[in-house]
Short mmCIF file of C-alpha atoms in Angstrom, two decimals:
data_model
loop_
_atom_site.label_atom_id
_atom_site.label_comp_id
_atom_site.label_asym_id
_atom_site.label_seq_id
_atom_site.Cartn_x
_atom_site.Cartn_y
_atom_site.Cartn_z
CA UNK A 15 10.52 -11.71 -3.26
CA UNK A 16 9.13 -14.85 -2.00
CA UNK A 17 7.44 -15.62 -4.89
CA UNK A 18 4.88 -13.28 -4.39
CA UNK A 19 3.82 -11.20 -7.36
CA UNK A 20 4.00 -7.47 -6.70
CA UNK A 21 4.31 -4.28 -8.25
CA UNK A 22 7.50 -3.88 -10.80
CA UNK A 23 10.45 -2.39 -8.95
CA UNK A 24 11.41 0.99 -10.71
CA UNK A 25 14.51 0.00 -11.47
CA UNK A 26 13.64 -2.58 -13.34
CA UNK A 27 11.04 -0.33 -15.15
CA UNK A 28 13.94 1.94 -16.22
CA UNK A 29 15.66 -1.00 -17.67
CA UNK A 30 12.81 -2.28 -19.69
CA UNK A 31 11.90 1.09 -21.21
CA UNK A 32 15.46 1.81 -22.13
CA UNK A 33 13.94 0.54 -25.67
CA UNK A 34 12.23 -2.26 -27.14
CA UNK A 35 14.23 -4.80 -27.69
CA UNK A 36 12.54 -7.23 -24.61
CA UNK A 37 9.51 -6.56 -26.65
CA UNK A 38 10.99 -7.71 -29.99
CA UNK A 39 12.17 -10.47 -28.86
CA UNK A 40 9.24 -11.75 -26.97
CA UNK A 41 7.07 -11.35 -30.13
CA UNK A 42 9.03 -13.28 -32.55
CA UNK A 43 7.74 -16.42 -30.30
CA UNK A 44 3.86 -15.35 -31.36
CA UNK A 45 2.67 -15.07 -35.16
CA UNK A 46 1.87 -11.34 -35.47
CA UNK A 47 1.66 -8.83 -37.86
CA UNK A 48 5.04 -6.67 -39.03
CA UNK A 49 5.45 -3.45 -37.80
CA UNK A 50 2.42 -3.18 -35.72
CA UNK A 51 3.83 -3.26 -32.13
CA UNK A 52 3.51 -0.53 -29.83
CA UNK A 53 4.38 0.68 -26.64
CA UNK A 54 1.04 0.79 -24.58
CA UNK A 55 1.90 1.18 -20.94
CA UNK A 56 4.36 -0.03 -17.72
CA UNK A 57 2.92 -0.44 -14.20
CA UNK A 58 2.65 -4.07 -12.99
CA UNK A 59 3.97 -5.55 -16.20
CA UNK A 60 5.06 -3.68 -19.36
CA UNK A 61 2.61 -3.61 -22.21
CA UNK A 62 3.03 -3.47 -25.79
CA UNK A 63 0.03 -3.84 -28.74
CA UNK A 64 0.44 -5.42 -31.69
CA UNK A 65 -1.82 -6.68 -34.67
CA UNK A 66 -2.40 -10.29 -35.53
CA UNK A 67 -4.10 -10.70 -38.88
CA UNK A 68 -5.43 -6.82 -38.49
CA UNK A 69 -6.90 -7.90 -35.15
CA UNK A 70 -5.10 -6.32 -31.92
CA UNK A 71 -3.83 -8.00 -29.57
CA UNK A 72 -1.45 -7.35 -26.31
CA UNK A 73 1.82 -8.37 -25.49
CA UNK A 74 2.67 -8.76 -21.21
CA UNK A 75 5.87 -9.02 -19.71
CA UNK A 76 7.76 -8.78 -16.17
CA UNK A 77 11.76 -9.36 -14.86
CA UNK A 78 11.89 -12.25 -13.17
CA UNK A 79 13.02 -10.33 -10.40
CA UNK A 80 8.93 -8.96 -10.27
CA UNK A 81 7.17 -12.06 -10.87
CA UNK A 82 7.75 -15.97 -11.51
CA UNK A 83 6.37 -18.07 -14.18
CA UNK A 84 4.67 -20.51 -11.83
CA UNK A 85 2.44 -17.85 -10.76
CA UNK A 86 2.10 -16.42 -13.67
CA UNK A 87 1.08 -20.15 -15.12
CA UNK A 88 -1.62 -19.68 -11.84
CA UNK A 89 -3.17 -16.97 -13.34
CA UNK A 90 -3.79 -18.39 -16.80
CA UNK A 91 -5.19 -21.55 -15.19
CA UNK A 92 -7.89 -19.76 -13.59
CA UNK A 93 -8.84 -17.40 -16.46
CA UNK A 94 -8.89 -20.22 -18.89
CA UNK A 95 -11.13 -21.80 -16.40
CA UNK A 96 -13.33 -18.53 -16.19
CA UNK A 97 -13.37 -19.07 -20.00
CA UNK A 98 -14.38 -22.52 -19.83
CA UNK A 99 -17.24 -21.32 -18.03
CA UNK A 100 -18.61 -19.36 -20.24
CA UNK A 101 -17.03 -15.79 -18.56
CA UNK A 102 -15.53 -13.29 -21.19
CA UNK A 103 -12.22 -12.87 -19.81
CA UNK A 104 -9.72 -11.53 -22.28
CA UNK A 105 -8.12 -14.71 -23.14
CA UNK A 106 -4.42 -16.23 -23.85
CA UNK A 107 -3.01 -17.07 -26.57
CA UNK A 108 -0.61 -20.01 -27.22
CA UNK A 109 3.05 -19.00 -29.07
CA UNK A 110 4.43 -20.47 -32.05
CA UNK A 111 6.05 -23.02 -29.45
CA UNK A 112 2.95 -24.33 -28.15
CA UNK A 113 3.38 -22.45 -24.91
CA UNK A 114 1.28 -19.89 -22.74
CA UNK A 115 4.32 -18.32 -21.34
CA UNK A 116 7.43 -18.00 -23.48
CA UNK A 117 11.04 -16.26 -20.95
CA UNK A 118 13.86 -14.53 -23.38
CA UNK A 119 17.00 -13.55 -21.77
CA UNK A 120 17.58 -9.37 -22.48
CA UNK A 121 20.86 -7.35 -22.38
CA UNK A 122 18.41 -4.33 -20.74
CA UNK A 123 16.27 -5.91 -18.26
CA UNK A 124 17.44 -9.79 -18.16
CA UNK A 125 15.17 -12.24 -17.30
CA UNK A 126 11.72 -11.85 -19.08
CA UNK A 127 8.42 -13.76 -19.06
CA UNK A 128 6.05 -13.00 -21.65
CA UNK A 129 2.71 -13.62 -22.09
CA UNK A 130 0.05 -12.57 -25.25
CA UNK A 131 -4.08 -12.06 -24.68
CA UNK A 132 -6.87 -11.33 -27.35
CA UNK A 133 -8.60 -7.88 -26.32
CA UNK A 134 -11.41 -7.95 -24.23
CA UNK A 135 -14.37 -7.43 -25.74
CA UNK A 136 -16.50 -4.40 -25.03
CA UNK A 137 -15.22 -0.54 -24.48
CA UNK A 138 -14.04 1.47 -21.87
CA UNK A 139 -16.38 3.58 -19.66
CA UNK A 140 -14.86 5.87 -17.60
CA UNK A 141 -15.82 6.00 -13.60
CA UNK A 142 -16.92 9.62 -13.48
CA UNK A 143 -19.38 8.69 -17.01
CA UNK A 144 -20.59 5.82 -14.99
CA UNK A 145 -24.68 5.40 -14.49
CA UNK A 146 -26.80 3.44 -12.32
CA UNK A 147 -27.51 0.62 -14.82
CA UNK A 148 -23.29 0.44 -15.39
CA UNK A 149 -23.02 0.11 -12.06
CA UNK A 150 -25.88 -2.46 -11.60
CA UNK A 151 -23.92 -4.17 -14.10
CA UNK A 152 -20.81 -3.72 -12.57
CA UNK A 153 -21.84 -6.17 -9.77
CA UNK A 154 -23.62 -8.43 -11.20
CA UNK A 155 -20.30 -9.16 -13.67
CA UNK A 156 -18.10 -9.94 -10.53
CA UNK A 157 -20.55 -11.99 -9.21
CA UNK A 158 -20.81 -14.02 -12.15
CA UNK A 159 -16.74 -14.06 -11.58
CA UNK A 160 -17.13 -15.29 -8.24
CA UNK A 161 -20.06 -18.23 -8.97
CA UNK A 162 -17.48 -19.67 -11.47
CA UNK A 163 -14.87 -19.28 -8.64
CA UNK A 164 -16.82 -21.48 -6.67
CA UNK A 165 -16.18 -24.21 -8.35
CA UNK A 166 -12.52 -23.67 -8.77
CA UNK A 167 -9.66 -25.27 -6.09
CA UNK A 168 -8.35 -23.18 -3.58
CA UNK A 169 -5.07 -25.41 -3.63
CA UNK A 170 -4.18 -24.20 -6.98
CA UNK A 171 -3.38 -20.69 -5.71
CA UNK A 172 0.41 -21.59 -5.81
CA UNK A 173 1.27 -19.00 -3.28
CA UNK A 174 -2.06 -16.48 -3.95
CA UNK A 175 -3.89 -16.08 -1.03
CA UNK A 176 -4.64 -13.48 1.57
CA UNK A 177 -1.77 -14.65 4.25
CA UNK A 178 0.94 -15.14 1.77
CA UNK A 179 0.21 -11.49 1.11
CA UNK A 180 0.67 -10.37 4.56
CA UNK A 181 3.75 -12.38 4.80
CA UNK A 182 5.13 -10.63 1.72
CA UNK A 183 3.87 -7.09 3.35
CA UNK A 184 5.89 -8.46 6.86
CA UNK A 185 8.95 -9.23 4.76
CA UNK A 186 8.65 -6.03 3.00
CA UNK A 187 8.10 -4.32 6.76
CA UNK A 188 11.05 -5.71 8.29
CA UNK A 189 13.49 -3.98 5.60
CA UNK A 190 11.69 -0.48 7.05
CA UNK A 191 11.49 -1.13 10.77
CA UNK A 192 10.85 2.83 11.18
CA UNK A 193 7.01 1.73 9.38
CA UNK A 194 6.21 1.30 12.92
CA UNK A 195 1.95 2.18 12.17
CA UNK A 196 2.05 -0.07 9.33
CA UNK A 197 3.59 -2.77 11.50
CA UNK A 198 0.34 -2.21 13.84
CA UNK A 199 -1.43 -2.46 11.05
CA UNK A 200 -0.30 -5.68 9.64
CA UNK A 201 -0.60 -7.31 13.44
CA UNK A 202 -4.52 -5.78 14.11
CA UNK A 203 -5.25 -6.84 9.76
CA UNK A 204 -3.43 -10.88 10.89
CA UNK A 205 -5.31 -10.71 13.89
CA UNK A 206 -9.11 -10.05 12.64
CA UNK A 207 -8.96 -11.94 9.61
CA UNK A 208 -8.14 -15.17 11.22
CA UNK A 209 -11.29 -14.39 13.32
CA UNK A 210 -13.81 -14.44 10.06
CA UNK A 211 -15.59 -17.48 8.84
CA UNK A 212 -13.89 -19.36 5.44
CA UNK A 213 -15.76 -21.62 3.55
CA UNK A 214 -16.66 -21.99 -0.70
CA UNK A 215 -19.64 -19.56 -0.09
CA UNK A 216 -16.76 -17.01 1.46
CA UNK A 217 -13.70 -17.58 0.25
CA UNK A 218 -12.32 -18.20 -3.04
CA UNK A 219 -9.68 -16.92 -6.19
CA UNK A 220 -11.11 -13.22 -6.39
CA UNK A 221 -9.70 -10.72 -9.50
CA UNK A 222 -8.57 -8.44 -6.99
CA UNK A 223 -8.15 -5.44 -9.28
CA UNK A 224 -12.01 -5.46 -10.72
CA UNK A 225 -11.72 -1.60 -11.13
CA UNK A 226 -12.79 0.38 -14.49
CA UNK A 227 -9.32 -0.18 -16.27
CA UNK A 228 -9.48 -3.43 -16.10
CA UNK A 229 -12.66 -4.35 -17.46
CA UNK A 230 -14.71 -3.51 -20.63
CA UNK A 231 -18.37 -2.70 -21.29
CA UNK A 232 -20.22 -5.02 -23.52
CA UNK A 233 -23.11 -2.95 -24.03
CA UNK A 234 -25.36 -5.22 -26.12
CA UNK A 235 -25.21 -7.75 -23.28
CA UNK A 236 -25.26 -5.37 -20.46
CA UNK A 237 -22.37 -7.02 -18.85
CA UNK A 238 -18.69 -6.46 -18.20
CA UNK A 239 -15.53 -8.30 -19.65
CA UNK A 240 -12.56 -8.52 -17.97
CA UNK A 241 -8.54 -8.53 -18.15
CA UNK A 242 -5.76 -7.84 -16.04
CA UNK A 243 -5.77 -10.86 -13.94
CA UNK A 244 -2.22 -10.36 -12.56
CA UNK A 245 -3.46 -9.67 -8.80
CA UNK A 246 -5.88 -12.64 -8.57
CA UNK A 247 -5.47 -14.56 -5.00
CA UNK A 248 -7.27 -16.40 -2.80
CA UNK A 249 -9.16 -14.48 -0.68
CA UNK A 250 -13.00 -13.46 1.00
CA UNK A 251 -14.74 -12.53 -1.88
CA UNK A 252 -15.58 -9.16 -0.38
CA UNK A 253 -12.87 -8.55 -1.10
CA UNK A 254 -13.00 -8.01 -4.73
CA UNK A 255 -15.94 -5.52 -3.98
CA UNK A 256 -14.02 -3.24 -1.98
CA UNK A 257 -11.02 -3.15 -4.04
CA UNK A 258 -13.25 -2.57 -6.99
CA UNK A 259 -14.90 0.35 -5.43
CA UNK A 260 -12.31 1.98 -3.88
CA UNK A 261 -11.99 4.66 -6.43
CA UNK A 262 -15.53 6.03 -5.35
CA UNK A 263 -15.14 8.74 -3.11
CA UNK A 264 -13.81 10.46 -5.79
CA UNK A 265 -17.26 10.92 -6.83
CA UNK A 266 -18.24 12.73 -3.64
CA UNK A 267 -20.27 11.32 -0.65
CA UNK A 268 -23.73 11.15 -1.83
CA UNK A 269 -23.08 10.41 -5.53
CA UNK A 270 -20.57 7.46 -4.32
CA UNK A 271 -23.49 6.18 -1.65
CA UNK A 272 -25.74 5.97 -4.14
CA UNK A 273 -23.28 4.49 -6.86
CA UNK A 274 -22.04 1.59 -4.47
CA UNK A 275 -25.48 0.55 -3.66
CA UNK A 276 -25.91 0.35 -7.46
CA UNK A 277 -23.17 -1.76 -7.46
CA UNK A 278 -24.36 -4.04 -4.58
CA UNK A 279 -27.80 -4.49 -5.81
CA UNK A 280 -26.27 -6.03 -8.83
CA UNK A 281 -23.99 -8.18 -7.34
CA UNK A 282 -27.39 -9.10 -5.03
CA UNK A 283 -29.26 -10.10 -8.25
CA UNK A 284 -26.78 -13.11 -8.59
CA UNK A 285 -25.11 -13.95 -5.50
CA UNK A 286 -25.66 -13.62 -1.87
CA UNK A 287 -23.96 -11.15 -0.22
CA UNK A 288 -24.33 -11.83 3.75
CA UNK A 289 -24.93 -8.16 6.03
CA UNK A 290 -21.99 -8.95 8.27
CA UNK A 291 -19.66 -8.81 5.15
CA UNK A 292 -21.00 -5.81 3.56
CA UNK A 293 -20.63 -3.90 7.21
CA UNK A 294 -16.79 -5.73 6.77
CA UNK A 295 -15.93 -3.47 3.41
CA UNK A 296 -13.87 -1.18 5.50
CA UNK A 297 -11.99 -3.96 7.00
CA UNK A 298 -11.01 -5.17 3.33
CA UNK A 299 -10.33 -1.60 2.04
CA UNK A 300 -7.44 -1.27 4.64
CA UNK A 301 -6.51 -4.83 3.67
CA UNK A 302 -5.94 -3.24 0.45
CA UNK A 303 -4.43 -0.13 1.24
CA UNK A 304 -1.69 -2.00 3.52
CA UNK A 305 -1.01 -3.94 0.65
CA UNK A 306 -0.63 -1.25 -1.72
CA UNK A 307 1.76 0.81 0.55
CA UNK A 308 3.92 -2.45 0.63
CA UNK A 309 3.91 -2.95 -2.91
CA UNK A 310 4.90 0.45 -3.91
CA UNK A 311 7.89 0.27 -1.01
CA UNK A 312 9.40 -2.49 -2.84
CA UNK A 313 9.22 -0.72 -5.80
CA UNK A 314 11.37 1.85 -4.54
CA UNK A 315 14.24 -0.60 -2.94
CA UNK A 316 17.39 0.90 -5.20
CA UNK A 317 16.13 3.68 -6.97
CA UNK A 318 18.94 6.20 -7.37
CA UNK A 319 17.25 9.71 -8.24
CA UNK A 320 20.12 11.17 -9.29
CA UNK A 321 20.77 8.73 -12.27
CA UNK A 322 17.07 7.98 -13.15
CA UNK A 323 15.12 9.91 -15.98
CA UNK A 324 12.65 12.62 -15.18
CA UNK A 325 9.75 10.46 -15.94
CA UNK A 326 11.02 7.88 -13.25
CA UNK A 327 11.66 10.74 -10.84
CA UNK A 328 8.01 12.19 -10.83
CA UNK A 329 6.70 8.36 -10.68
CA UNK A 330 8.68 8.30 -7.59
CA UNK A 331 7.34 11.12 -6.39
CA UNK A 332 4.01 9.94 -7.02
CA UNK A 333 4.61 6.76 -5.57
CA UNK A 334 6.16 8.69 -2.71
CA UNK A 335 2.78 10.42 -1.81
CA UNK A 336 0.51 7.58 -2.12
CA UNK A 337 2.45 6.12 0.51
CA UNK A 338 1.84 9.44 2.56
CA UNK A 339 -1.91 9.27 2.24
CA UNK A 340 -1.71 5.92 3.44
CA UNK A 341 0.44 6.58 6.32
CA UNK A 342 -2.06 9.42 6.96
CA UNK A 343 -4.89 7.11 7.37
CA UNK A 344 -3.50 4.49 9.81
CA UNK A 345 -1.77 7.91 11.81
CA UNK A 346 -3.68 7.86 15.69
CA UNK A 347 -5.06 10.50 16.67
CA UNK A 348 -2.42 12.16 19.07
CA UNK A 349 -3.27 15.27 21.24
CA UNK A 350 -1.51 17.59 23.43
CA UNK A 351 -2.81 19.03 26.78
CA UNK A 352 -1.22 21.28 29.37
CA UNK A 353 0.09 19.86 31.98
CA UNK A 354 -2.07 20.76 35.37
CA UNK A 355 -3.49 19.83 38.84
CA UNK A 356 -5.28 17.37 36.84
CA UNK A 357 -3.09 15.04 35.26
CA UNK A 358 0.47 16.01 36.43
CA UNK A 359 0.57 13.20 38.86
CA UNK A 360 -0.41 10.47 35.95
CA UNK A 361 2.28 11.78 34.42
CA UNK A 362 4.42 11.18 36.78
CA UNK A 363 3.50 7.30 36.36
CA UNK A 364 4.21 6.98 32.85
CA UNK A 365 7.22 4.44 32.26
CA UNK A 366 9.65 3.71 29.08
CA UNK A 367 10.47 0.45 28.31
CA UNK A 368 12.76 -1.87 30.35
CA UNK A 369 15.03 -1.62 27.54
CA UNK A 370 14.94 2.31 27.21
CA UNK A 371 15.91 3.00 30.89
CA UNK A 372 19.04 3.62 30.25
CA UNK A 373 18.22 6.03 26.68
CA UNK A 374 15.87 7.98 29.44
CA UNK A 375 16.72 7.76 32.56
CA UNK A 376 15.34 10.56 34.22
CA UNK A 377 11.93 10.27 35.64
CA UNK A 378 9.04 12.47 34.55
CA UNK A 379 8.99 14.49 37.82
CA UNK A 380 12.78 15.48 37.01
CA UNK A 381 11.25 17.39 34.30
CA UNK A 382 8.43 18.37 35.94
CA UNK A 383 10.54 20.43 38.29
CA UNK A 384 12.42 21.78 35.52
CA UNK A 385 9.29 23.37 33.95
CA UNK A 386 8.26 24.79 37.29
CA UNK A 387 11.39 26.48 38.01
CA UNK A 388 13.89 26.78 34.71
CA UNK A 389 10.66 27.85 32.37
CA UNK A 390 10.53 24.84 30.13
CA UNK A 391 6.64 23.82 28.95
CA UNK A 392 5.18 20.18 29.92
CA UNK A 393 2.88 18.55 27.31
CA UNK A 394 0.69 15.29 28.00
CA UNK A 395 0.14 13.44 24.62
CA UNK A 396 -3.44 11.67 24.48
CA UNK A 397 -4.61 9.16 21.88
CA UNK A 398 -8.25 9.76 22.31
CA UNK A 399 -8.52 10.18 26.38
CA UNK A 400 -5.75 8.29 27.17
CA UNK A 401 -2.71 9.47 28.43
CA UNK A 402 0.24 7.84 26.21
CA UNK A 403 3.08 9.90 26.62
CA UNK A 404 4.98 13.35 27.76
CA UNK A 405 7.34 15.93 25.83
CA UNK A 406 9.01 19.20 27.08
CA UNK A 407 10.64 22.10 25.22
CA UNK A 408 12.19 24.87 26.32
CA UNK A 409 13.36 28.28 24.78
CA UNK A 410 17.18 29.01 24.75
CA UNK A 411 17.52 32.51 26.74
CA UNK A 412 21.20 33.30 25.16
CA UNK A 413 19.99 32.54 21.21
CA UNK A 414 16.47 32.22 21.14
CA UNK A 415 16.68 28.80 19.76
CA UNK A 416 13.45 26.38 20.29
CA UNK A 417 14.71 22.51 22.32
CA UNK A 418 12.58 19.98 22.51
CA UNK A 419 14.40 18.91 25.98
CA UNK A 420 11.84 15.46 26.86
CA UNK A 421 10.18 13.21 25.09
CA UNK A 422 8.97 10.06 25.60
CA UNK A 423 5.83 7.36 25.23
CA UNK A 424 4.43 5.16 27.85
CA UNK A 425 5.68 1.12 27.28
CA UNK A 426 1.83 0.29 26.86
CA UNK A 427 1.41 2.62 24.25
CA UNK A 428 4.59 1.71 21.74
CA UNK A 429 4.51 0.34 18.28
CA UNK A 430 1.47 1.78 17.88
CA UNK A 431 2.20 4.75 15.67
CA UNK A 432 1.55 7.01 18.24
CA UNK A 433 5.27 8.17 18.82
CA UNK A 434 5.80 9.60 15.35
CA UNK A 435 2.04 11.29 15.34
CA UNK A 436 2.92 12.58 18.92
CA UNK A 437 6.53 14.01 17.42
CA UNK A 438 4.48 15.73 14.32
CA UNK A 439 1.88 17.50 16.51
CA UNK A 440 4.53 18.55 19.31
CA UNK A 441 6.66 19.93 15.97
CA UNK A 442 3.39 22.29 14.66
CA UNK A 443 2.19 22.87 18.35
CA UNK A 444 5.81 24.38 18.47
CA UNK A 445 6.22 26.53 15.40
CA UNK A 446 2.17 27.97 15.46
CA UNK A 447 2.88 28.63 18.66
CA UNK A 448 6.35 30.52 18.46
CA UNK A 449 6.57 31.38 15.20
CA UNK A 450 10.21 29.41 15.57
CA UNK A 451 12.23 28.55 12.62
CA UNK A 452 14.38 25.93 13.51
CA UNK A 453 13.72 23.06 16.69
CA UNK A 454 16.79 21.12 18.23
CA UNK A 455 16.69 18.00 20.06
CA UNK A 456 19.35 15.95 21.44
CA UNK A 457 19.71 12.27 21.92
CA UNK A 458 21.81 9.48 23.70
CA UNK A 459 23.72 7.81 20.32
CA UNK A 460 22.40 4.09 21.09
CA UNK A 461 18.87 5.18 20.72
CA UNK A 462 18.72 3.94 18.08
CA UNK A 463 14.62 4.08 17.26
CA UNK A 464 15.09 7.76 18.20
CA UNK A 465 17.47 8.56 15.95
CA UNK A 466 15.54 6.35 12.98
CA UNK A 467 12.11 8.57 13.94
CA UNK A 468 14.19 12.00 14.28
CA UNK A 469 16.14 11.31 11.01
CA UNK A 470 12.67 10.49 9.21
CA UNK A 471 11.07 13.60 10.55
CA UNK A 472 13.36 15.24 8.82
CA UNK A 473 16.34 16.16 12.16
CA UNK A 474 19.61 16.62 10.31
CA UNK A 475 22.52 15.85 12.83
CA UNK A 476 24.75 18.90 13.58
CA UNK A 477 26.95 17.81 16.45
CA UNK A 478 28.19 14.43 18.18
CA UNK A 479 30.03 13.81 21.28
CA UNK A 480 29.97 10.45 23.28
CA UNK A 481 26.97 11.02 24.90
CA UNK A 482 24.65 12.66 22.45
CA UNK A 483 23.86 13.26 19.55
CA UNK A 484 22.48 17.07 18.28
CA UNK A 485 19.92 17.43 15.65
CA UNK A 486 18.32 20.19 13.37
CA UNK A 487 14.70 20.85 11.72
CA UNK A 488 14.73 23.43 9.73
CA UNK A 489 11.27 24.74 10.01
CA UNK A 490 10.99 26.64 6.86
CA UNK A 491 10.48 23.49 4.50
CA UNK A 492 7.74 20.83 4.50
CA UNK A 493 8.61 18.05 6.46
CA UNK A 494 7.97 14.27 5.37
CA UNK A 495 4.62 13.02 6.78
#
């Protein structure tokens, strides 16, 4: 892990919901009132309420395996200082021991830490019930946040900041090499942050998770408390504003225009926000969805569906699709053109990678003859007007069957994404075209990216000899995006 605190791995939330004993033992270090805790949820940390003296309060704990107690001691530190400042953070509460953080040992889910916080004051208010003045308010609470931030050292972060997160998201990447667009991603996200100004007016420890569950209305002072702390880094304070309003297309175009500049003209009314940073809010929101898709792919290292509960198994598949839309956001846009008088020669100049000579050897023009004379169809893949790449596919005269007989991307246009976005539209160009309900491919067995992308795509092997490798995709079930 690194260190770095992340979603819970499902496993572990299996484990810790097998019952309540983690929970019960936890408590005992915190004067509370009998018989009052309860299960409240289990997504980052598990939660449990309980009453102290008829007052409730709420009980937070992760594995060790999720989250450490240095950083966990990080996190206190800067709400207490929040606190100090006069900011109504939910706050912490010492145990019987003295301690902010108390760690049990469980039979269940081993290694806990455990923390305990006073409820935030205020009431919930849900997006969609959301007006004008709540979003005015909105901002104008996390700017308050971020004016006490100011004043609060960066070199306390104890591994929280921005690039310790993209190393945890590369660490995460390199046990999924096939990721190959969110690889891009991380290298284009490295490569224009380090290019923006830093500075105690920029940069600073941010919430990170300033959405509508984690924070309370306090109507009377028309301001917002807030909890949930467990995400706070380091980090361009724009950031906080784009992971807070990244819930807001939900409310449709117009209504979520008109809500975010709500929600910047509060934050305005107490702390400069520069043009160039508000124009940046898409740069920050993909900063945050790369980080969420490597989060939830750690939380999915070891799951075994087949001896998990139901509950876990429709999380999974939950988590599964969030990852999907992700993917489907970073995926380039890949087209495919006939092959004619007007590009057949460029495509004769396309070249695999010194290392893949010897996975595809024969030249384009090989296959260009082949078309013109054994009735196999040429395709140019284009991201945008370039020409990236070339595929072939052929109908089998003797069965009928549908081949996908070339395929390849240009060395200048790999680990970009484009090769799996390329396979995906040659795969529907294919069956809305024919009608076909099964494609085969074949491929030399030490290619071995090949066989990753094919085996992702869904390309069950059906035969193997020395020199090749045959695969399958059934046609008549949705394939993984």
């Amino acid at each position: 892990m690194g260190g770095y605190s992340t979603m819970m791995k499902l496993t572990n939330m299996i484990r810790g919901t097998a019952d309540d004993s983690a929970a019960r033992q936890l408590l005992r270090c915190w004067e509370h009132d009998e018989g009052t805790l309860a299960f409240w949820r289990a997504s980052s940390n598990f939660v449990y309420v309980f009453d102290k003296n008829g007052i409730r309060h709420y009980l937070r704990f992760i594995c060790e395996e999720d989250n450490t107690v240095e950083r966990m001691q990080g996190e206190l530190d800067f709400v207490l200082h929040l606190i100090d400042g006069g900011y109504p953070a939910a706050a912490p509460v010492r145990s019987l021991n003295g301690r902010w953080i108390e760690t049990v040992e469980t039979p269940n889910a081993g290694r806990c830490h455990g923390v305990v916080f006073e409820q935030a004051a205020g009431g919930h208010v849900p997006l969609e019930q959301m007006s004008d003045r709540h979003f005015e308010d909105w901002g104008r609470s996390l700017a308050e946040l971020h004016l006490l931030s100011e004043s609060y050292p960066v070199e306390r972060a104890r591994d929280r900041s921005w690039s310790d997160a993209l190393d945890f998201i590369e660490m995460v990447l390199e046990r999924h090499p096939q990721e190959q667009a969110a690889r891009s991603e991380l290298d284009r996200l490295r490569e224009r942050l380090a290019e923006l100004p830093t500075g105690p007016a920029l940069t600073g420890w941010i919430h990170y998770d300033f959405e509508t569950d984690n924070i309370a209305y306090m109507a009377e002072e028309s301001r917002y408390s807030a909890f949930d702390f467990d995400d706070a880094m380091v980090h361009w304070y724009v950031m906080d504003i784009a992971a807070a309003l990244g819930d807001l297309p939900e409310l449709g175009d117009e209504a979520a225009q008109r809500k975010k500049e709500r929600f910047i003209a509060g934050y305005r009314s107490v702390r400069a926000l520069e043009e160039e940073f508000e124009a940046a809010l898409p740069l920050f929101q993909r900063f945050d969805d790369l980080y969420s898709f490597a989060r939830i792919m750690r939380s999915l290292v070891g799951f075994d569906e087949s001896k998990a509960p139901e509950w876990a198994v429709r999380l999974k598949s939950r988590l599964t699709g969030m990852c999907c839309e992700i993917r489907g956001r970073w995926k380039p846009a890949v087209r495919l053109r006939p092959v004619d008088s007007g590009n057949w020669h460029a495509c004769t100049r396309l070249e695999a990678a010194p290392e893949q000579q010897r996975t595809f050897p024969v030249p384009i023009v090989y296959w260009l003859a082949e078309s013109a004379y054994c009735g196999f169809t040429p395709l140019a893949l284009y991201c945008g007007e370039q020409l990236a790449g070339f595929a072939a596919y052929a109908c089998d005269p003797e069965d009928g069957s549908y081949w996908i007989m070339a395929y390849m991307i240009d060395r200048r246009y790999q680990q970009k994404g484009i090769g799996r976005s390329g396979m995906e539209e040659l795969i529907s160009h294919i069956a809305e075209k024919h009608g076909c309900d099964a494609l085969l491919l074949g491929h030399r067995p030490e290619n071995e990216p090949a066989s990753r992308l094919y085996e992702s795509l869904g390309f069950e092997a059906i035969g193997h000899s020395e020199h090749e490798i045959i695969r399958r995709l059934n046609l008549n079930v949705k394939q993984p995006k």
